[in-house]
Structures are given as C-alpha cells and as structure tokens.
XYZ file of N, CA and C in Angstrom:
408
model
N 118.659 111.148 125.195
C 118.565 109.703 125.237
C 117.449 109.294 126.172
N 116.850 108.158 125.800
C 116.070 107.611 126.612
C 115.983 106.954 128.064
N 115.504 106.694 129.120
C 116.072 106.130 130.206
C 116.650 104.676 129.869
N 116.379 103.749 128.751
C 117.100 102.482 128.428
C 118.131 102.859 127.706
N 118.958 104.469 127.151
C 120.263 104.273 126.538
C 120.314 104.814 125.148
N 118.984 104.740 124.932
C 118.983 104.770 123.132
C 117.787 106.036 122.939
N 117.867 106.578 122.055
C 116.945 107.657 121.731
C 115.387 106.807 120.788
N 114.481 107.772 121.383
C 113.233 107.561 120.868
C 112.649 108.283 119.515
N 112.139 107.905 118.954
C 111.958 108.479 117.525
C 110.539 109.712 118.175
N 111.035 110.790 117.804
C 109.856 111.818 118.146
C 108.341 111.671 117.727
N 107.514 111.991 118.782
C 106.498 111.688 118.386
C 105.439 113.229 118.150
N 104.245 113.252 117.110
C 103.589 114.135 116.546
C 102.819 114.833 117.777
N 103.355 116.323 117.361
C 102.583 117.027 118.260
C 100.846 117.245 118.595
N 100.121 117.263 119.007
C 98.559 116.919 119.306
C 97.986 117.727 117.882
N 98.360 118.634 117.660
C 97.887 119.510 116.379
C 97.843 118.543 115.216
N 98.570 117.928 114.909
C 99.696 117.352 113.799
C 98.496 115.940 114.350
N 98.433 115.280 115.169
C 97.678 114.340 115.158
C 96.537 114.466 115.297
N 95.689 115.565 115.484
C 94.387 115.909 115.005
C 93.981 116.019 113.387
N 95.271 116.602 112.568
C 94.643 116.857 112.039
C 95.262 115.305 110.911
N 95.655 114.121 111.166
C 96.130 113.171 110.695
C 94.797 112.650 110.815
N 94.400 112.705 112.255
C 92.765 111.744 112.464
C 92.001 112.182 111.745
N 91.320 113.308 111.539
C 90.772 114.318 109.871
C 90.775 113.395 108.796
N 92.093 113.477 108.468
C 92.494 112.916 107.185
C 92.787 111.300 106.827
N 92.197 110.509 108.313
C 92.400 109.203 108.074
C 90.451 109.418 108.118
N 90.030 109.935 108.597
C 88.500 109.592 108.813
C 88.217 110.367 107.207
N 88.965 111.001 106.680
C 88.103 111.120 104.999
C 89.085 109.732 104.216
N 89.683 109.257 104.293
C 90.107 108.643 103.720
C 89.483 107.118 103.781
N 88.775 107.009 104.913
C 88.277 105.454 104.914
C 86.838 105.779 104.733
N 86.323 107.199 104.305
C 85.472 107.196 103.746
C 85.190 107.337 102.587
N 86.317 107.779 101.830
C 86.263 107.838 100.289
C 86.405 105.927 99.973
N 86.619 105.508 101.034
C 87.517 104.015 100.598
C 85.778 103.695 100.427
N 85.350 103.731 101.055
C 83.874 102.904 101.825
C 82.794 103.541 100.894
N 82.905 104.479 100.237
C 81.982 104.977 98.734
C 82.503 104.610 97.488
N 83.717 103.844 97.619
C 84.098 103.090 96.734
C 83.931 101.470 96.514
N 83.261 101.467 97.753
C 83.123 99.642 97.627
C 84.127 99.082 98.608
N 84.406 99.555 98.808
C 85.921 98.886 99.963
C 85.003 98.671 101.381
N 85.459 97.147 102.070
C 85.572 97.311 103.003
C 86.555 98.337 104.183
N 86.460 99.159 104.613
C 87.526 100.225 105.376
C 86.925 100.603 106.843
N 87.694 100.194 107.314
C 87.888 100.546 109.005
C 88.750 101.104 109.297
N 88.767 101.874 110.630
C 89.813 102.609 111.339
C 90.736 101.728 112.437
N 91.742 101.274 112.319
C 92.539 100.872 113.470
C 93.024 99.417 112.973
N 93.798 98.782 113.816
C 94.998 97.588 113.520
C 94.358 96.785 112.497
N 95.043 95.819 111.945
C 95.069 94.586 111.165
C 93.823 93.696 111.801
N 93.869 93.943 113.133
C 92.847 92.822 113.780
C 91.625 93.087 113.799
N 90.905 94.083 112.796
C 89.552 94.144 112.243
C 88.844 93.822 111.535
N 89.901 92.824 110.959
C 89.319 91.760 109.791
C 89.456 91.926 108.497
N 88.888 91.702 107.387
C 89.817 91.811 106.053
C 89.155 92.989 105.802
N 89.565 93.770 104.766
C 89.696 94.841 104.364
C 90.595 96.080 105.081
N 90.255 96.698 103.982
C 90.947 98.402 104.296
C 91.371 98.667 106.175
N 92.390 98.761 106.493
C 92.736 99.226 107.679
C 92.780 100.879 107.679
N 92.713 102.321 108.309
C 92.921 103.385 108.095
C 93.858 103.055 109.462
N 94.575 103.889 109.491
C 95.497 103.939 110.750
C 96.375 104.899 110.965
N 96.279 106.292 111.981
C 97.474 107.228 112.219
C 98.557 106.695 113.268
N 99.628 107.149 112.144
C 100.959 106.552 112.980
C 101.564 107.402 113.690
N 101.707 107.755 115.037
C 101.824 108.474 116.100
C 103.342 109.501 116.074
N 104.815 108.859 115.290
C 105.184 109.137 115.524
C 105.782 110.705 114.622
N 106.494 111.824 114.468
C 106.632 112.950 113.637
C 106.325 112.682 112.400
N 107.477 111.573 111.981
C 107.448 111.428 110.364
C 106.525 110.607 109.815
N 105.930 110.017 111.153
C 104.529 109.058 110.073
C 103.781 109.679 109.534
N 102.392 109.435 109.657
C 100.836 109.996 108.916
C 99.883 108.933 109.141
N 99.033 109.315 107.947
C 98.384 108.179 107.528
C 98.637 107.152 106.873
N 98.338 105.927 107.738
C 98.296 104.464 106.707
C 97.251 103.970 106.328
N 96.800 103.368 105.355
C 96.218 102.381 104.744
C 96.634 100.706 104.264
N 96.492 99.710 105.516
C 97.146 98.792 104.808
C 95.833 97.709 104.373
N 96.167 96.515 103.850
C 95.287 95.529 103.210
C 95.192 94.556 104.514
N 93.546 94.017 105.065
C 93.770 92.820 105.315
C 93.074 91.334 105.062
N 93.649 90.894 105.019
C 92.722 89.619 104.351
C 91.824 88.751 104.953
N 91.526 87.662 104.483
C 90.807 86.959 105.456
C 91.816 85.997 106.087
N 91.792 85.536 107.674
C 92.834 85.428 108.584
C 93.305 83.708 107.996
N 92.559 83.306 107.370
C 93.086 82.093 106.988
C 94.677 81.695 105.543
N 93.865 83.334 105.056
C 95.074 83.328 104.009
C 96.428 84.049 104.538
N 96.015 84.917 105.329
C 97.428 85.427 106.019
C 98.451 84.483 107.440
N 97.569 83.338 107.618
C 97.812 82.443 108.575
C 98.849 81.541 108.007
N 98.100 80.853 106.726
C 98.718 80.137 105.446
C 100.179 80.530 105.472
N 99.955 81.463 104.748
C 101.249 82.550 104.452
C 102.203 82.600 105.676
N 101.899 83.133 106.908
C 102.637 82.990 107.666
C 103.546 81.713 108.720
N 102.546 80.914 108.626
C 102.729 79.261 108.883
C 104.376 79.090 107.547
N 104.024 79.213 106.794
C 104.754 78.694 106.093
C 106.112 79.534 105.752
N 106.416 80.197 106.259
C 107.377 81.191 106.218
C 108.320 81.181 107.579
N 107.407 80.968 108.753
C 107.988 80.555 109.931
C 108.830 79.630 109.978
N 108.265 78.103 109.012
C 108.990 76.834 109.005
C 110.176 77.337 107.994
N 110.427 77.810 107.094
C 111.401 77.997 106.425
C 111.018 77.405 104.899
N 111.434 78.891 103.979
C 111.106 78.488 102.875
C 112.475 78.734 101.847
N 112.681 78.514 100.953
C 113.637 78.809 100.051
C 112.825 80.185 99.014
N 113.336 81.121 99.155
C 112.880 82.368 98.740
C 112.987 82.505 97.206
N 113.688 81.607 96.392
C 113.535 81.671 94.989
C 112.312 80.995 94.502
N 112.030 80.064 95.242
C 110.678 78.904 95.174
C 109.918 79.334 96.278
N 108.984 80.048 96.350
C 107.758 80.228 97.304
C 106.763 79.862 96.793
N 106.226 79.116 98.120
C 104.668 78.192 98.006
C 104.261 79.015 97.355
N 102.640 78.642 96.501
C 101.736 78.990 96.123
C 101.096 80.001 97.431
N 100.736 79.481 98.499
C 100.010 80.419 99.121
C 100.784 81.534 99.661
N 102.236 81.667 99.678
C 102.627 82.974 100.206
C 102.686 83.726 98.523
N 102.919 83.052 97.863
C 102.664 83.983 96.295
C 101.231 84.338 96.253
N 100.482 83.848 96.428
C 99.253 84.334 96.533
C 99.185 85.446 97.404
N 99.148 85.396 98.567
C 98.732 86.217 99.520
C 99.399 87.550 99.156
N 101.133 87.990 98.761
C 101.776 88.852 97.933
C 100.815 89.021 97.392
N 100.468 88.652 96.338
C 99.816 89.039 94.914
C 98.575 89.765 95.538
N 97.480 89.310 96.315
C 96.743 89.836 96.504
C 96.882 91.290 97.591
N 98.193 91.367 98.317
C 98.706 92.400 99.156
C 98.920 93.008 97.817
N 99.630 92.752 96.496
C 100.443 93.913 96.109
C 99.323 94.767 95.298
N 97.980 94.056 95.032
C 96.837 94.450 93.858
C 96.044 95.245 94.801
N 95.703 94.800 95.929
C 94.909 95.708 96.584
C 95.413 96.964 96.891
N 96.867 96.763 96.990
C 97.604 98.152 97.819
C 97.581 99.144 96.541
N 97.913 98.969 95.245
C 97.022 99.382 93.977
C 96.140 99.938 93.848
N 95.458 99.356 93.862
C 93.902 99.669 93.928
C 93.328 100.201 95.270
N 94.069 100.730 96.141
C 94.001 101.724 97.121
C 94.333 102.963 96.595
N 95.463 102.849 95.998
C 96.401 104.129 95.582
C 95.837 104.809 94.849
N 95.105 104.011 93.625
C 94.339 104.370 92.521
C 93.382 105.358 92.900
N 92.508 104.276 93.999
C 90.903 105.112 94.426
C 91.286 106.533 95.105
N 92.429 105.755 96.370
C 92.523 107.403 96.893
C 92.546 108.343 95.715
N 93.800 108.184 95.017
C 94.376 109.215 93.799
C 92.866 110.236 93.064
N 92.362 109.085 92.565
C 91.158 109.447 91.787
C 90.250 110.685 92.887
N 90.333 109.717 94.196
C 89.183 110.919 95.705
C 89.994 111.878 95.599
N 90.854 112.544 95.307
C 91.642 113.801 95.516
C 92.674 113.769 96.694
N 93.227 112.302 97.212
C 93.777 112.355 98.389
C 95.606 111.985 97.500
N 96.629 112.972 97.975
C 97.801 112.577 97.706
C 98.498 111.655 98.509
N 98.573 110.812 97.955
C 99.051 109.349 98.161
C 100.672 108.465 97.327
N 101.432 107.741 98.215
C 102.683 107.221 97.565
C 102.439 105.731 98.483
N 102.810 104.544 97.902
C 103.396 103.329 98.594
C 104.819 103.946 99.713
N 103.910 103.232 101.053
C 104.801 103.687 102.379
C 106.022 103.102 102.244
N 107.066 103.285 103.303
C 108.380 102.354 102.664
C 108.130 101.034 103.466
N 108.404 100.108 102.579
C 108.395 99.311 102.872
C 108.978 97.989 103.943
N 109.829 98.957 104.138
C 110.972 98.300 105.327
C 110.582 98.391 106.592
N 109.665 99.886 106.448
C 108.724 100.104 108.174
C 107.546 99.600 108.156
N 106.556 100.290 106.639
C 105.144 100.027 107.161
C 104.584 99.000 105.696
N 106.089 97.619 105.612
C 105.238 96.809 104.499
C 104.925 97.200 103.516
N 102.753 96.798 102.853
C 102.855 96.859 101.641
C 101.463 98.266 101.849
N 101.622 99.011 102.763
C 100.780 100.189 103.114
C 100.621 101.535 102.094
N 99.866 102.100 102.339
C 99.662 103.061 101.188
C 100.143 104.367 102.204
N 100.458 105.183 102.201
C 100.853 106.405 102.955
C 100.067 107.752 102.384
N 99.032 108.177 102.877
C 98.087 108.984 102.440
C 98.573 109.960 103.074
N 99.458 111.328 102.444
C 100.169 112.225 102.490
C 98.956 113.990 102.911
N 98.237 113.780 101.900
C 97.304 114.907 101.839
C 96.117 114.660 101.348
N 95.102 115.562 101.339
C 93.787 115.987 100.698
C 93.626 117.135 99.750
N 93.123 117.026 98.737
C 92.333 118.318 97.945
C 91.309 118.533 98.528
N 90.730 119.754 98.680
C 89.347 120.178 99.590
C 88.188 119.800 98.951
C-alpha cells in the first residue's frame, strides 16, 4: 500500500519505457509522412496528432486527436453547464464526430505503416489509439 492507504498502479520498468519512447518516436513519424500534423507529448500542443508514452506497466503508446482549442472549448463549455445526453448540441456532436474520424484514420494509417494498433479503452484513455507494436 501506498503511504495515503491505497495501492499505486505499477509503473514500467526503464527498459519497457525506452523501448515505448522507440516506438512512440516511429509512430509520430509514420503519422507526419502521412500528412498528419503529429507531435510528441500532452493535448496542449495544439491540434493534431498527440504521440504520448504512458508511464504506467499496462500502458504504452498513445495517440490521441487534438483539435483546434476553440472547438474543444465549445464542446466543453457546454457540457459543464449541463446538457441532456439524448439531445446534444451541435457542437459537442461535432467535436465527437471529428474525435471519432480522426481516431480512424489514425488506426488506418498506423495499420497500413506496419504498426499494431487497437482503440485504447475508453474509460481511461478516451477516444486514443493504443499503438501496441511495430513490424521492422
């Protein structure tokens, strides 16, 4: 247990996260010979392709979508105030739509670069792509 009571989710041994950083730095480069905007690190790099290793055993690599900050602002503004979830605004349907096509069309390109790839779960890492492996 942790010193607050509760256990910590294990985190990847230095090996295991070397060789994740590897495989996030070919992956935002297959993204980036594809036309993709793709960077390495948080959401707060602006729209496009995020690459990102998740530190802890069972993570890896992520790939999530980001947009331009006005449409994810939209979206979030309006979700804060309270929405009725059978009827969602236009702009949080939008912003979905364009999270769920890009995360697609991530999956696709990786797939096609030789990188094995599945949609991450969604309950932890959203609408992220989880880039599992490489073909050499």
């Amino acid at each position: 247990m942790g010193e607050h009571g509760f256990d910590l989710p294990p985190k990847a041994t230095r090996e295991v996260m070397d060789r994740r950083e590897e495989l996030a730095d070919k992956a935002r480069e297959a993204l980036v010979q594809a036309g993709l905007p793709a960077c390495r690190g948080t959401s707060q790099g602006g729209p496009g392709a995020h690459v990102q290793v998740d530190p802890l055993a069972d993570g890896g690599v992520l790939v999530e979508w980001g947009t331009q900050e006005e449409l994810a602002t939209a979206a979030a503004n309006l979700l804060e105030s309270g929405v009725d979830p059978w009827n969602l605004p236009h702009a949080i349907r939008h912003y979905e739509t364009v999270q769920t096509c890009m995360r697609d069309a991530v999956l696709q390109i990786l797939t096609s670069a030789g990188f094995h790839v599945a949609r991450a779960d969604a309950h932890t890492y959203g609408s992220a792509v989880h880039v599992k492996g490489c073909n050499p």
